[in-house]
Amino acid sequence: CPLGPALLFVKTSQGKEEGRRFYSCSACRDRKDCNFFQWEDEKVSETRLAAREEYNRSHQPPFTHRQNVERKYETPFRAPFLIFHRGFFKVCFLLSLVFKEHWDHQFLCDISNAQLRSPSQLLYPLENKKTNAQYLFADRSCQFLLDLIIDLGFRRVLSVGTPRLHEMIQSKASQEEDLRVRSLLLDIDFRYSQFYTEDEFCHYNMFNHYFFGGEAARETCRKFLCQENGERVIMVTDPPFGGLVEALASSFKKLMAMWRETGREGNTSQEMPMFWIFPYYFESRILEFFPSFSMMDYQVDYDNHALYKHGKTGRRQSPVRIFTNLTPSVIVLPVEEGYRFCALCQRYVSSGNQHCEICDSCTSKDGRRWKHCVLCKKCVKPSWFHCNNCNCCALENHTCEKTDAGCFVCGNAGHKRSTCPSLSHT
Ligand code: SAH
Ligand code: ZN
Ligand code: ZN
Ligand code: ZN
Ligand code: ZN
């Protein structure tokens, strides 16, 4: 499909495969955005293949990355811009991207150089939940991540779906000569090609590890991962939360393999350092694919996400955390925000997270104080009670229903995705 190779899907029911397997778009989970569909064993005729290729070609961006880079240096900045709509690119004029309320106005305006350096402030975020889900870091969280990366000694950041972090690094690099941190942005939002050169941005799909720019773009990425002059690399990614964890994990493993193949200083037995930013209720899914990872207590906040704002100002505390393969003790969390070091766990934890003597761990996932259930033999959310019917802890007013198939979100038996307790945050 226009977004690169499709993925092979299978429907499961009660833990068993059911029905024919089929190929569908890797990135769009809404058929309205991309309706690519093919049975696994389907014979596709030559004419249909040709039509499909033609369709894919006609749904690529109208300008190449190179053309966009060249246009960037035209002043005043008057060329038509691109928007991403229903999975595809459309030409549009700049102002419609800048101000939501001017959505249909088609006049042009001049953009200052300062604005050109902060595209994430300028571009209208794509909030289409199912496909793009662009939630931009709040300044506080972005600054924290960058300081942490620098303090840990990294000088290269592979920014996968983290345009705002990329932007902060670029602007820091232009201000401070001696502290050179570099970033390469990989993102599916092609609008960024209007702001960054081919060495700074690759148009990339993280659900199928597809570089739209072909071998040249792949080579750019590979080169970036070579730790020249001992500049250590870390990958930071903040994928859409609705994304399939196995697809993401498979792509990230390929990026890790790319890093390993550069073969610098005994990379071969190590993993590329990584921060995977994702909600805490995906912990077990992430650990399934990356057993070396652990979850940090730091709550990552967003600017344009009504729910996931900082502590008391937002409606709720953010459920988004940092998963990393670095030693937890080196991830220093800000004490002024209430995080403290647990000497027993050898990691920083949130203020409400109490060390449980029985579990021998700081067990809270959401920042509140959890309580230990002797019957479940683990700590549970403060609002939960032990249910003898279900033989586990749950919300007091839950309906006792048994489903054999594990929940899609947390993997536990006993409920479906729609009633997953981890999503309700209560
Ligand atoms: N918090 C980050 C943004 C995360 S939003 C920041 O402030 O920098 C998710 C990002 O992933 C967006 O930039 C979006 O364009 C990108 N994205 C969404 N689907 C993608 C895909 N299939 N492949 C690559 N990037 C994708
Ligand atoms: Zn502890
Ligand atoms: Zn406990
Ligand atoms: Zn219990
Ligand atoms: Zn029950």
mmCIF file of N, CA, C and O in Angstrom, residues 1-39:
data_model
loop_
_atom_site.group_PDB
_atom_site.id
_atom_site.type_symbol
_atom_site.label_atom_id
_atom_site.label_comp_id
_atom_site.label_asym_id
_atom_site.label_seq_id
_atom_site.Cartn_x
_atom_site.Cartn_y
_atom_site.Cartn_z
ATOM 1 N N CYS A 1 0.853 -1.175 0.000
ATOM 2 C CA CYS A 1 0.000 0.000 0.000
ATOM 3 C C CYS A 1 0.900 1.240 0.000
ATOM 4 O O CYS A 1 2.120 1.095 0.065
ATOM 5 N N PRO A 2 0.334 2.435 -0.076
ATOM 6 C CA PRO A 2 1.208 3.612 -0.157
ATOM 7 C C PRO A 2 2.137 3.781 1.043
ATOM 8 O O PRO A 2 3.117 4.520 0.972
ATOM 9 N N LEU A 3 1.857 3.115 2.142
ATOM 10 C CA LEU A 3 2.709 3.269 3.316
ATOM 11 C C LEU A 3 3.730 2.138 3.462
ATOM 12 O O LEU A 3 4.236 1.882 4.549
ATOM 13 N N GLY A 4 4.031 1.467 2.346
ATOM 14 C CA GLY A 4 5.034 0.399 2.381
ATOM 15 C C GLY A 4 4.400 -0.964 2.543
ATOM 16 O O GLY A 4 3.180 -1.107 2.470
ATOM 17 N N PRO A 5 5.249 -1.999 2.797
ATOM 18 C CA PRO A 5 4.720 -3.362 2.885
ATOM 19 C C PRO A 5 3.587 -3.493 3.907
ATOM 20 O O PRO A 5 3.655 -2.911 4.984
ATOM 21 N N ALA A 6 2.567 -4.249 3.542
ATOM 22 C CA ALA A 6 1.455 -4.507 4.462
ATOM 23 C C ALA A 6 1.911 -5.540 5.496
ATOM 24 O O ALA A 6 2.950 -6.164 5.343
ATOM 25 N N LEU A 7 1.127 -5.704 6.547
ATOM 26 C CA LEU A 7 1.427 -6.720 7.558
ATOM 27 C C LEU A 7 0.415 -7.851 7.453
ATOM 28 O O LEU A 7 -0.729 -7.636 7.059
ATOM 29 N N LEU A 8 0.875 -9.054 7.848
ATOM 30 C CA LEU A 8 0.000 -10.224 7.833
ATOM 31 C C LEU A 8 -0.736 -10.311 9.172
ATOM 32 O O LEU A 8 -0.106 -10.346 10.222
ATOM 33 N N PHE A 9 -2.063 -10.336 9.117
ATOM 34 C CA PHE A 9 -2.873 -10.360 10.333
ATOM 35 C C PHE A 9 -3.627 -11.678 10.458
ATOM 36 O O PHE A 9 -3.908 -12.342 9.459
ATOM 37 N N VAL A 10 -3.957 -11.999 11.690
ATOM 38 C CA VAL A 10 -4.784 -13.172 11.916
ATOM 39 C C VAL A 10 -5.762 -12.836 13.035
ATOM 40 O O VAL A 10 -5.405 -12.172 14.004
ATOM 41 N N LYS A 11 -7.005 -13.242 12.846
ATOM 42 C CA LYS A 11 -7.997 -13.016 13.901
ATOM 43 C C LYS A 11 -7.899 -14.166 14.890
ATOM 44 O O LYS A 11 -7.778 -15.318 14.496
ATOM 45 N N THR A 12 -7.950 -13.863 16.177
ATOM 46 C CA THR A 12 -7.943 -14.948 17.154
ATOM 47 C C THR A 12 -9.183 -14.838 18.015
ATOM 48 O O THR A 12 -9.715 -13.764 18.250
ATOM 49 N N SER A 13 -9.635 -16.002 18.443
ATOM 50 C CA SER A 13 -10.767 -16.040 19.339
ATOM 51 C C SER A 13 -10.469 -17.125 20.349
ATOM 52 O O SER A 13 -10.028 -18.218 19.983
ATOM 53 N N GLN A 14 -10.638 -16.834 21.611
ATOM 54 C CA GLN A 14 -10.322 -17.774 22.680
ATOM 55 C C GLN A 14 -8.888 -18.281 22.536
ATOM 56 O O GLN A 14 -8.603 -19.447 22.760
ATOM 57 N N GLY A 15 -7.997 -17.383 22.130
ATOM 58 C CA GLY A 15 -6.593 -17.752 22.029
ATOM 59 C C GLY A 15 -6.240 -18.592 20.807
ATOM 60 O O GLY A 15 -5.090 -18.928 20.582
ATOM 61 N N LYS A 16 -7.275 -18.930 19.992
ATOM 62 C CA LYS A 16 -7.006 -19.756 18.816
ATOM 63 C C LYS A 16 -7.158 -18.935 17.536
ATOM 64 O O LYS A 16 -7.984 -18.037 17.466
ATOM 65 N N GLU A 17 -6.337 -19.277 16.536
ATOM 66 C CA GLU A 17 -6.474 -18.613 15.244
ATOM 67 C C GLU A 17 -7.818 -18.962 14.642
ATOM 68 O O GLU A 17 -8.282 -20.080 14.757
ATOM 69 N N GLU A 18 -8.414 -17.972 13.994
ATOM 70 C CA GLU A 18 -9.728 -18.214 13.429
ATOM 71 C C GLU A 18 -9.797 -17.564 12.056
ATOM 72 O O GLU A 18 -9.454 -16.401 11.905
ATOM 73 N N GLY A 19 -10.225 -18.292 11.090
ATOM 74 C CA GLY A 19 -10.422 -17.712 9.769
ATOM 75 C C GLY A 19 -9.146 -17.551 8.981
ATOM 76 O O GLY A 19 -8.063 -17.917 9.418
ATOM 77 N N ARG A 20 -9.325 -16.997 7.774
ATOM 78 C CA ARG A 20 -8.194 -16.847 6.866
ATOM 79 C C ARG A 20 -7.301 -15.693 7.295
ATOM 80 O O ARG A 20 -7.771 -14.679 7.773
ATOM 81 N N ARG A 21 -6.005 -15.860 7.067
ATOM 82 C CA ARG A 21 -5.084 -14.769 7.370
ATOM 83 C C ARG A 21 -5.105 -13.766 6.212
ATOM 84 O O ARG A 21 -5.357 -14.125 5.070
ATOM 85 N N PHE A 22 -4.834 -12.514 6.540
ATOM 86 C CA PHE A 22 -4.924 -11.485 5.503
ATOM 87 C C PHE A 22 -3.879 -10.393 5.696
ATOM 88 O O PHE A 22 -3.374 -10.188 6.801
ATOM 89 N N TYR A 23 -3.574 -9.710 4.611
ATOM 90 C CA TYR A 23 -2.658 -8.574 4.655
ATOM 91 C C TYR A 23 -3.465 -7.288 4.748
ATOM 92 O O TYR A 23 -4.490 -7.146 4.081
ATOM 93 N N SER A 24 -2.957 -6.369 5.571
ATOM 94 C CA SER A 24 -3.626 -5.089 5.707
ATOM 95 C C SER A 24 -2.571 -4.025 6.002
ATOM 96 O O SER A 24 -1.427 -4.345 6.306
ATOM 97 N N CYS A 25 -2.960 -2.754 5.906
ATOM 98 C CA CYS A 25 -2.010 -1.654 6.075
ATOM 99 C C CYS A 25 -1.320 -1.725 7.438
ATOM 100 O O CYS A 25 -1.954 -1.973 8.460
ATOM 101 N N SER A 26 -0.011 -1.474 7.438
ATOM 102 C CA SER A 26 0.763 -1.568 8.682
ATOM 103 C C SER A 26 0.436 -0.437 9.647
ATOM 104 O O SER A 26 0.462 -0.618 10.853
ATOM 105 N N ALA A 27 0.145 0.731 9.105
ATOM 106 C CA ALA A 27 0.062 1.918 9.964
ATOM 107 C C ALA A 27 -1.355 2.411 10.231
ATOM 108 O O ALA A 27 -1.608 3.000 11.269
ATOM 109 N N CYS A 28 -2.287 2.196 9.302
ATOM 110 C CA CYS A 28 -3.636 2.723 9.491
ATOM 111 C C CYS A 28 -4.535 1.620 10.018
ATOM 112 O O CYS A 28 -4.725 0.611 9.355
ATOM 113 N N ARG A 29 -5.071 1.836 11.184
ATOM 114 C CA ARG A 29 -5.972 0.827 11.715
ATOM 115 C C ARG A 29 -7.427 1.148 11.400
ATOM 116 O O ARG A 29 -8.329 0.487 11.850
ATOM 117 N N ASP A 30 -7.614 2.189 10.603
ATOM 118 C CA ASP A 30 -8.963 2.542 10.208
ATOM 119 C C ASP A 30 -9.061 2.357 8.691
ATOM 120 O O ASP A 30 -8.290 2.939 7.944
ATOM 121 N N ARG A 31 -10.025 1.535 8.275
ATOM 122 C CA ARG A 31 -10.148 1.250 6.838
ATOM 123 C C ARG A 31 -10.407 2.513 6.028
ATOM 124 O O ARG A 31 -10.144 2.560 4.828
ATOM 125 N N LYS A 32 -10.932 3.538 6.689
ATOM 126 C CA LYS A 32 -11.183 4.800 5.989
ATOM 127 C C LYS A 32 -9.867 5.450 5.548
ATOM 128 O O LYS A 32 -9.809 6.134 4.559
ATOM 129 N N ASP A 33 -8.801 5.230 6.340
ATOM 130 C CA ASP A 33 -7.515 5.850 6.024
ATOM 131 C C ASP A 33 -6.765 5.099 4.932
ATOM 132 O O ASP A 33 -6.138 5.695 4.080
ATOM 133 N N CYS A 34 -6.793 3.778 5.012
ATOM 134 C CA CYS A 34 -6.161 2.992 3.956
ATOM 135 C C CYS A 34 -6.919 1.680 3.884
ATOM 136 O O CYS A 34 -7.029 0.975 4.880
ATOM 137 N N ASN A 35 -7.447 1.378 2.711
ATOM 138 C CA ASN A 35 -8.314 0.199 2.643
ATOM 139 C C ASN A 35 -7.631 -1.013 2.001
ATOM 140 O O ASN A 35 -8.281 -1.918 1.530
ATOM 141 N N PHE A 36 -6.290 -1.012 2.026
ATOM 142 C CA PHE A 36 -5.577 -2.153 1.446
ATOM 143 C C PHE A 36 -6.013 -3.450 2.142
ATOM 144 O O PHE A 36 -6.034 -3.550 3.363
ATOM 145 N N PHE A 37 -6.362 -4.435 1.336
ATOM 146 C CA PHE A 37 -6.759 -5.733 1.891
ATOM 147 C C PHE A 37 -6.435 -6.828 0.893
ATOM 148 O O PHE A 37 -6.700 -6.693 -0.302
ATOM 149 N N GLN A 38 -5.843 -7.921 1.391
ATOM 150 C CA GLN A 38 -5.586 -9.073 0.523
ATOM 151 C C GLN A 38 -5.494 -10.330 1.369
ATOM 152 O O GLN A 38 -4.782 -10.358 2.375
ATOM 153 N N TRP A 39 -6.235 -11.358 0.969
ATOM 154 C CA TRP A 39 -6.126 -12.635 1.681
ATOM 155 C C TRP A 39 -4.720 -13.180 1.495
ATOM 156 O O TRP A 39 -4.094 -12.972 0.457
#
